[in-house]
mmCIF file of C-alpha atoms in Angstrom:
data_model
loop_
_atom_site.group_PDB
_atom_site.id
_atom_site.type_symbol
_atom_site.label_atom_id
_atom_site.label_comp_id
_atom_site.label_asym_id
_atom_site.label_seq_id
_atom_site.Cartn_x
_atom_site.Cartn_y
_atom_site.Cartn_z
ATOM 1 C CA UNK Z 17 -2.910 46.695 8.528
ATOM 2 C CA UNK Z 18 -2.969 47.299 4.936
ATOM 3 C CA UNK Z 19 -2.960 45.158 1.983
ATOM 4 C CA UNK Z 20 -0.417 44.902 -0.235
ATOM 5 C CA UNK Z 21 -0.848 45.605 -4.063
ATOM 6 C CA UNK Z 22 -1.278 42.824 -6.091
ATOM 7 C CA UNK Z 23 0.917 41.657 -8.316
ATOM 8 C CA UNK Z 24 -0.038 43.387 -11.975
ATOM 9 C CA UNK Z 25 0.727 41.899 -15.780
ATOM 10 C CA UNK Z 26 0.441 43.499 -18.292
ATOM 11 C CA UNK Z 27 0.644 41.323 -22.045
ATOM 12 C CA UNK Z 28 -0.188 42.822 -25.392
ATOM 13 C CA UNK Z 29 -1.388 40.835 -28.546
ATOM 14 C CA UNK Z 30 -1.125 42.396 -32.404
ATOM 15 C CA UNK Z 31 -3.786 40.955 -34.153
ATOM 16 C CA UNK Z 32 -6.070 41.684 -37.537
ATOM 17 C CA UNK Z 33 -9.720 41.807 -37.133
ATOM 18 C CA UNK Z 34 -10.436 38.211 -38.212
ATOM 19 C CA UNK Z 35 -8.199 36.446 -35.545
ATOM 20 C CA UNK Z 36 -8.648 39.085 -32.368
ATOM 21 C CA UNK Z 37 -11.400 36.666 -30.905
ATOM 22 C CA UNK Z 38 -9.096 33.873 -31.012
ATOM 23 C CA UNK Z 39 -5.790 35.624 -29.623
ATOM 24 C CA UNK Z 40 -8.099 36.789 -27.093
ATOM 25 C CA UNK Z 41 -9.310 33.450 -25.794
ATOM 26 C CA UNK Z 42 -5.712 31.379 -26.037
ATOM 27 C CA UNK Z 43 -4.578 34.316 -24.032
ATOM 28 C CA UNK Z 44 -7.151 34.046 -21.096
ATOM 29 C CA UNK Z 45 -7.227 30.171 -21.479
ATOM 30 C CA UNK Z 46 -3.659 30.199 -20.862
ATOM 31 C CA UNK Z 47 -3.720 32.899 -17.856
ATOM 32 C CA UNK Z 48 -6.680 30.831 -16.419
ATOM 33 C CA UNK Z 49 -4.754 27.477 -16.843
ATOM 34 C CA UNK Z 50 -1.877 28.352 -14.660
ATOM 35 C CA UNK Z 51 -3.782 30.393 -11.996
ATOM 36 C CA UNK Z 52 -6.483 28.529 -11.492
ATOM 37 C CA UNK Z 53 -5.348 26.124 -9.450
ATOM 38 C CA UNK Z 54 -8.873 23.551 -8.699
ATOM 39 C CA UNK Z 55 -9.116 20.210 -10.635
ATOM 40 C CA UNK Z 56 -9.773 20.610 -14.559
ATOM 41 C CA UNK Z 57 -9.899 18.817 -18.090
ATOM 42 C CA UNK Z 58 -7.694 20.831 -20.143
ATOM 43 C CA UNK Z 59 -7.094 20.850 -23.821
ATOM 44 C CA UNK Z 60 -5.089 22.261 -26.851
ATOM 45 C CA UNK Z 61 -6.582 25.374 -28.431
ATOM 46 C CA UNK Z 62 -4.926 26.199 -31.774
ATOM 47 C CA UNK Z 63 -6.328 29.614 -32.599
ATOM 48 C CA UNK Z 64 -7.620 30.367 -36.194
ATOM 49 C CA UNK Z 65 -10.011 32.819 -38.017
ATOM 50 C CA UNK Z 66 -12.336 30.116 -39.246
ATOM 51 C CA UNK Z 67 -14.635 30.978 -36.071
ATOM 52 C CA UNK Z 68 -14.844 34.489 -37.292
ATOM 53 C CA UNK Z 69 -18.316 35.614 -37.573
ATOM 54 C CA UNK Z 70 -18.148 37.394 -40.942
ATOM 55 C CA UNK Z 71 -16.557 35.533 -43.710
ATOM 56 C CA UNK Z 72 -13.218 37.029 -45.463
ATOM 57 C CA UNK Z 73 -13.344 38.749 -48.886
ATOM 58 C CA UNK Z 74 -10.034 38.750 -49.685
ATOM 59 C CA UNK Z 75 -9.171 35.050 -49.235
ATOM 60 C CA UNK Z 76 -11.006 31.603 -49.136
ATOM 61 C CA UNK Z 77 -8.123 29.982 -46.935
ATOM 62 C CA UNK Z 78 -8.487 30.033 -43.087
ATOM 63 C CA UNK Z 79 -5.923 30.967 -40.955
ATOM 64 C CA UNK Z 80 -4.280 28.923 -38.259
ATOM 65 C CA UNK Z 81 -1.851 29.927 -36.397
ATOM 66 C CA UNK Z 82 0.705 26.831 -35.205
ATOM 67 C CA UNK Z 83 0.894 27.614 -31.383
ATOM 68 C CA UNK Z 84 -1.422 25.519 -29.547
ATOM 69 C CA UNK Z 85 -1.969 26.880 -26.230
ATOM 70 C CA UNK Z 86 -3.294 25.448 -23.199
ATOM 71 C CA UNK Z 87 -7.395 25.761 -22.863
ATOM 72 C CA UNK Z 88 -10.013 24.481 -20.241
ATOM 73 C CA UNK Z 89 -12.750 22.435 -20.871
ATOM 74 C CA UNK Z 90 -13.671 21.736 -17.470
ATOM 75 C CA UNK Z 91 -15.643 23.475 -15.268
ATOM 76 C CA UNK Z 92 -17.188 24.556 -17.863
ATOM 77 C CA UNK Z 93 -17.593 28.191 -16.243
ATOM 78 C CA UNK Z 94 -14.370 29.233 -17.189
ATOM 79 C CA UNK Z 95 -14.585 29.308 -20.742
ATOM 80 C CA UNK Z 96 -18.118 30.504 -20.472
ATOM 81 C CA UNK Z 97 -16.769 33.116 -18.677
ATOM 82 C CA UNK Z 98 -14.035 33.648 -20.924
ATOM 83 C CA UNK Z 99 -16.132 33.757 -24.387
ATOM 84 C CA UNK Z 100 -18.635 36.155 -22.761
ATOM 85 C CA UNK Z 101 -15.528 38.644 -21.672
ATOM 86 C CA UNK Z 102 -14.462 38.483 -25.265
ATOM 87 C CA UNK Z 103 -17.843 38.866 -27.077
ATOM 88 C CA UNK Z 104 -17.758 42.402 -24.910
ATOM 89 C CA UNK Z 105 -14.549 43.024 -26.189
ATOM 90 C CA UNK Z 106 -15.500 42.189 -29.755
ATOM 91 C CA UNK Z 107 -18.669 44.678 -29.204
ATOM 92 C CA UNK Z 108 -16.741 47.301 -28.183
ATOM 93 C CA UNK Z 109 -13.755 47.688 -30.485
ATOM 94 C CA UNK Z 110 -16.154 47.107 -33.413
ATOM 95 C CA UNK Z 111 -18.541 50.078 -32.035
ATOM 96 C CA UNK Z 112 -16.084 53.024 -31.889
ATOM 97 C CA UNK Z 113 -16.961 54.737 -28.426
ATOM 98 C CA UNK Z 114 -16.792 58.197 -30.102
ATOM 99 C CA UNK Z 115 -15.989 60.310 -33.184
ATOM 100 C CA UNK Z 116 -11.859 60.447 -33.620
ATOM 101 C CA UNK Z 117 -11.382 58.118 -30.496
ATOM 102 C CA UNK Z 118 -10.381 55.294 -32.659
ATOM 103 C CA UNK Z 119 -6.798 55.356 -34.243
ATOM 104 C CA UNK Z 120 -6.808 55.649 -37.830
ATOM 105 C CA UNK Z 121 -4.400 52.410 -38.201
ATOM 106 C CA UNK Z 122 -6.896 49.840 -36.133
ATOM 107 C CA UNK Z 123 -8.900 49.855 -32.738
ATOM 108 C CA UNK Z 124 -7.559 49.086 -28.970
ATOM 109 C CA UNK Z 125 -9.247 47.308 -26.075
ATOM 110 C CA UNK Z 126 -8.620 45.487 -22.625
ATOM 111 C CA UNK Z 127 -9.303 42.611 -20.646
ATOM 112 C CA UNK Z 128 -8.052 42.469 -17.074
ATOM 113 C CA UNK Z 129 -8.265 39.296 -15.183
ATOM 114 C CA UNK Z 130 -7.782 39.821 -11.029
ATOM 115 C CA UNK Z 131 -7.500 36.434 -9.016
ATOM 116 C CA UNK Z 132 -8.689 36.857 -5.398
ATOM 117 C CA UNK Z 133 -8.327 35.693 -2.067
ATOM 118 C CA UNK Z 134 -11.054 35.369 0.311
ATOM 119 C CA UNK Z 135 -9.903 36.658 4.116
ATOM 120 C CA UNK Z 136 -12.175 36.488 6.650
ATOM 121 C CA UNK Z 137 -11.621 39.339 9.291
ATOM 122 C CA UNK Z 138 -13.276 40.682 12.249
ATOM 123 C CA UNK Z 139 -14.660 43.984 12.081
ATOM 124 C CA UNK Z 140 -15.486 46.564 15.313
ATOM 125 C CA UNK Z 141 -14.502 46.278 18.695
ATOM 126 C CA UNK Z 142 -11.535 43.435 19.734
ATOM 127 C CA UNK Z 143 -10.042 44.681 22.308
ATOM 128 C CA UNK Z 144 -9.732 44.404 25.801
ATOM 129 C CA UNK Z 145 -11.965 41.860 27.792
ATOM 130 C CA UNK Z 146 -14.808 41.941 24.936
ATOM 131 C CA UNK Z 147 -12.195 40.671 22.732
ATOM 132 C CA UNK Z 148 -10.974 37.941 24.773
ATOM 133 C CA UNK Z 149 -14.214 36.773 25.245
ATOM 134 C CA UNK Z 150 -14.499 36.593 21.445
ATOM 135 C CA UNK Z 151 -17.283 38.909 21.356
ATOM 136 C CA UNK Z 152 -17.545 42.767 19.948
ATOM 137 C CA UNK Z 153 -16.769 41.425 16.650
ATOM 138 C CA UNK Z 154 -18.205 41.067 13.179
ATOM 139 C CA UNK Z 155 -16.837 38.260 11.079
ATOM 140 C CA UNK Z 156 -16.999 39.499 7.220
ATOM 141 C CA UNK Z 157 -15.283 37.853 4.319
ATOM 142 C CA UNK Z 158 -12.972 40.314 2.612
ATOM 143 C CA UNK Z 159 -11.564 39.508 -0.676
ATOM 144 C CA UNK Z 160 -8.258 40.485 -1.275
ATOM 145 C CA UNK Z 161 -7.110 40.674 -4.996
ATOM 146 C CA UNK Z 162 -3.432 39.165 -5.172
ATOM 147 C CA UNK Z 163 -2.584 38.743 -9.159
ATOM 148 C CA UNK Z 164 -3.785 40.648 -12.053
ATOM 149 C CA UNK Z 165 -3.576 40.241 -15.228
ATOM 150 C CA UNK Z 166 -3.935 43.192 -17.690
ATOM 151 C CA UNK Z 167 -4.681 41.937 -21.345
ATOM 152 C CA UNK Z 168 -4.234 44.928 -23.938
ATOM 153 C CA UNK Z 169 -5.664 43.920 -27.593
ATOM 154 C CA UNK Z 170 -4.821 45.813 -30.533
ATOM 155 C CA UNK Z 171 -6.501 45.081 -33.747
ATOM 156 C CA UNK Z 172 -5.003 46.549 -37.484
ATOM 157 C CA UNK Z 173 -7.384 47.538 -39.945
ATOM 158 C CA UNK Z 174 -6.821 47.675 -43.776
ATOM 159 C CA UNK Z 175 -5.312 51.101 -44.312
ATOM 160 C CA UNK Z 176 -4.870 51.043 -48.309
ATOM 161 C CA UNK Z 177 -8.091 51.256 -50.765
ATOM 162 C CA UNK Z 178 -6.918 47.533 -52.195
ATOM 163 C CA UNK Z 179 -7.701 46.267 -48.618
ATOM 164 C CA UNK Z 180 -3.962 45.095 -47.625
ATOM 165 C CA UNK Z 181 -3.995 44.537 -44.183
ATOM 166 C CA UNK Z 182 -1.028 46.700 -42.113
ATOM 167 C CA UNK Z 183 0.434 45.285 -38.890
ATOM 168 C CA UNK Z 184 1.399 48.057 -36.294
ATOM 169 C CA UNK Z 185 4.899 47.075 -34.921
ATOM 170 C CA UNK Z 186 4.684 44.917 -32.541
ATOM 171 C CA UNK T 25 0.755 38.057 -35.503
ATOM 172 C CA UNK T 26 2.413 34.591 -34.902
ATOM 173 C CA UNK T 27 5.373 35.965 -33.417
ATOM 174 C CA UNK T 28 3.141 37.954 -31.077
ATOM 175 C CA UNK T 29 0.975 35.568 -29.683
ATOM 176 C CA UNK T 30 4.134 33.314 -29.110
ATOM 177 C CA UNK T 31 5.663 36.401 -27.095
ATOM 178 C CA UNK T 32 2.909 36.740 -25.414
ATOM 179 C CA UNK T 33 2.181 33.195 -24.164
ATOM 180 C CA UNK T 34 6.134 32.307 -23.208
ATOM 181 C CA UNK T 35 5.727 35.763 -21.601
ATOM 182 C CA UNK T 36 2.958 34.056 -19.609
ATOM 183 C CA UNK T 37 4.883 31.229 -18.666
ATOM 184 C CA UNK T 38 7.829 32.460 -17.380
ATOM 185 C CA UNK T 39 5.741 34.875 -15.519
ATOM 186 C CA UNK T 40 3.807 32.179 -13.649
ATOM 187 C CA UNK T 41 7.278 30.141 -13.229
ATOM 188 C CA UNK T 42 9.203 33.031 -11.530
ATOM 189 C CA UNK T 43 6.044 34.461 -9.257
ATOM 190 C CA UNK T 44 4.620 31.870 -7.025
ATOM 191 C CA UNK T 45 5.638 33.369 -3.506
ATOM 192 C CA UNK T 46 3.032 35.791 -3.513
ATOM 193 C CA UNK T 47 0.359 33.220 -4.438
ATOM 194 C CA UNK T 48 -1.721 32.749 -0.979
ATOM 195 C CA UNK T 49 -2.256 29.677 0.678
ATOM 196 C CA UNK T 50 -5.418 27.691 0.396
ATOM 197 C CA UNK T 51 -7.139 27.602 4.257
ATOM 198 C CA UNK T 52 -10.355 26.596 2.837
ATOM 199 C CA UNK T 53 -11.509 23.293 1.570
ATOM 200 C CA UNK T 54 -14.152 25.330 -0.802
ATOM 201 C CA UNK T 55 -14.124 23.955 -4.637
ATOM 202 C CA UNK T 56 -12.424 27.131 -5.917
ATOM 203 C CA UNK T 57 -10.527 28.806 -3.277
ATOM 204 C CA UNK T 58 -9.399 32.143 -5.121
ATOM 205 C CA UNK T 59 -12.616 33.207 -6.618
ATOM 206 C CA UNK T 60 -11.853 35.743 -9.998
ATOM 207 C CA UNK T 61 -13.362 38.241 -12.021
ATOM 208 C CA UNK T 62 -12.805 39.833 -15.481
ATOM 209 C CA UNK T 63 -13.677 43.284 -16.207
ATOM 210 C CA UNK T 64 -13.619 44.616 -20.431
ATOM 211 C CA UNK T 65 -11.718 47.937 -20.353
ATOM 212 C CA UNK T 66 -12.204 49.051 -17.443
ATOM 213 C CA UNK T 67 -11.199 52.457 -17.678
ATOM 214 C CA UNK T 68 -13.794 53.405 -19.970
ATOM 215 C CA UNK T 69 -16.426 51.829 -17.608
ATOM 216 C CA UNK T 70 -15.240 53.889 -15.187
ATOM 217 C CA UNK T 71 -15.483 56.906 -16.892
ATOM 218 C CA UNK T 72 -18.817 56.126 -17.857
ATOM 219 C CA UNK T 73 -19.641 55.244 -14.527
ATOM 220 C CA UNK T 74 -18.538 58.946 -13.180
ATOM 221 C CA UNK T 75 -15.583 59.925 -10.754
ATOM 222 C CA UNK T 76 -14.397 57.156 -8.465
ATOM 223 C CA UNK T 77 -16.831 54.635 -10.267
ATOM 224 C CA UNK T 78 -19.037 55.276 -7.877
ATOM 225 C CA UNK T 79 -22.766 54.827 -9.289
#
């Protein structure tokens, strides 16, 4: 009997360099807040570029976008898990994997989030009168992925010598 | 950006709203039933990794 694919998501987020780590975790706080389905302490996560690690040149004045989105507090593995996915993320699309692999207008990455279901099945021999007896049989736990979620993050750079930052169309 | 990341998260929404059949159901009293992972481009790990991701 085979499994059926999983159900696949694919978002994308437009972002410049100073709010990408933000974006990043909203979106994966928000994917994580309707999938994962235990008991948790949520919260509102307004993202901003004031928790960028290197300070802006061009402009004193944070940014905050005005769309709270849905985070989780508790357990507190989630967003552990989350801010450790996007620190890779960051370290990637700031090291450029190889010469001319990074678009001259900004840098691309992805996050993909698969939800699972453990199934536990009986492996080798089930038939017959072995089978009936309930022996000839392994019991394994398979785990089944049912939902993924494909996050695809592309970050503008400053194109112009004056620094002015250019969106891609999004 | 703004208008993005508000796509993006109704996108998420309505997603979650219209797809629940396929969602399994929880047999097992375990705290967190659907256990998840998350994998940074995954492609490129792959390639690095060789054909098939196989190490």
């Amino acid at each position: 009997m085979t499994a059926s694919p999983p159900h696949s998501h694919t978002l994308e987020i437009f972002s410049d360099q100073h709010l990408v780590r933000d974006l990043s975790k909203g979106i994966l706080h928000t994917i994580f807040f309707h999938r994962y389905f235990p008991s948790i302490r949520p919260s509102l996560y307004t993202p901003s570029s004031s928790s960028a690690p290197t300070p802006r040149t061009t402009s004193t004045t944070d940014t905050t976008l005005p769309i709270p989105l849905p985070c989780i507090l508790d357990p507190p593995e989630i967003a552990a898990a989350i801010d450790k996915s996007v620190a890779d993320l960051m370290s990637q699309l700031t090291t450029p994997s190889g010469p001319g692999n990074v678009p001259p207008g900004g840098s691309r990455g992805e996050i993909v989030v698969q939800f699972f279901d453990r199934k536990r099945r009986k492996t080798g021999y089930t038939g017959g009168w072995l089978g009936r007896l309930g022996g000839g049989g392994v019991q394994t736990d398979e785990e089944v992925c049912w939902e993924e979620w494909c996050l695809k993050v592309v970050v503008a750079r400053p194109r112009s010598e004056a620094g002015k930052l250019i969106l891609l169309p999004g | 950006m703004e208008s993005s990341l508000q796509k993006t998260a109704l996108k998420i929404v309505d997603l979650v709203n219209k797809e629940k059949d396929h969602i399994p159901p929880i047999t097992t009293s375990e705290q967190n039933p659907f256990p998840y992972r998350m994998v940074v481009n995954p492609k490129q790990q792959n390639l690095e990794k060789g054909f098939g991701g196989w190490s």
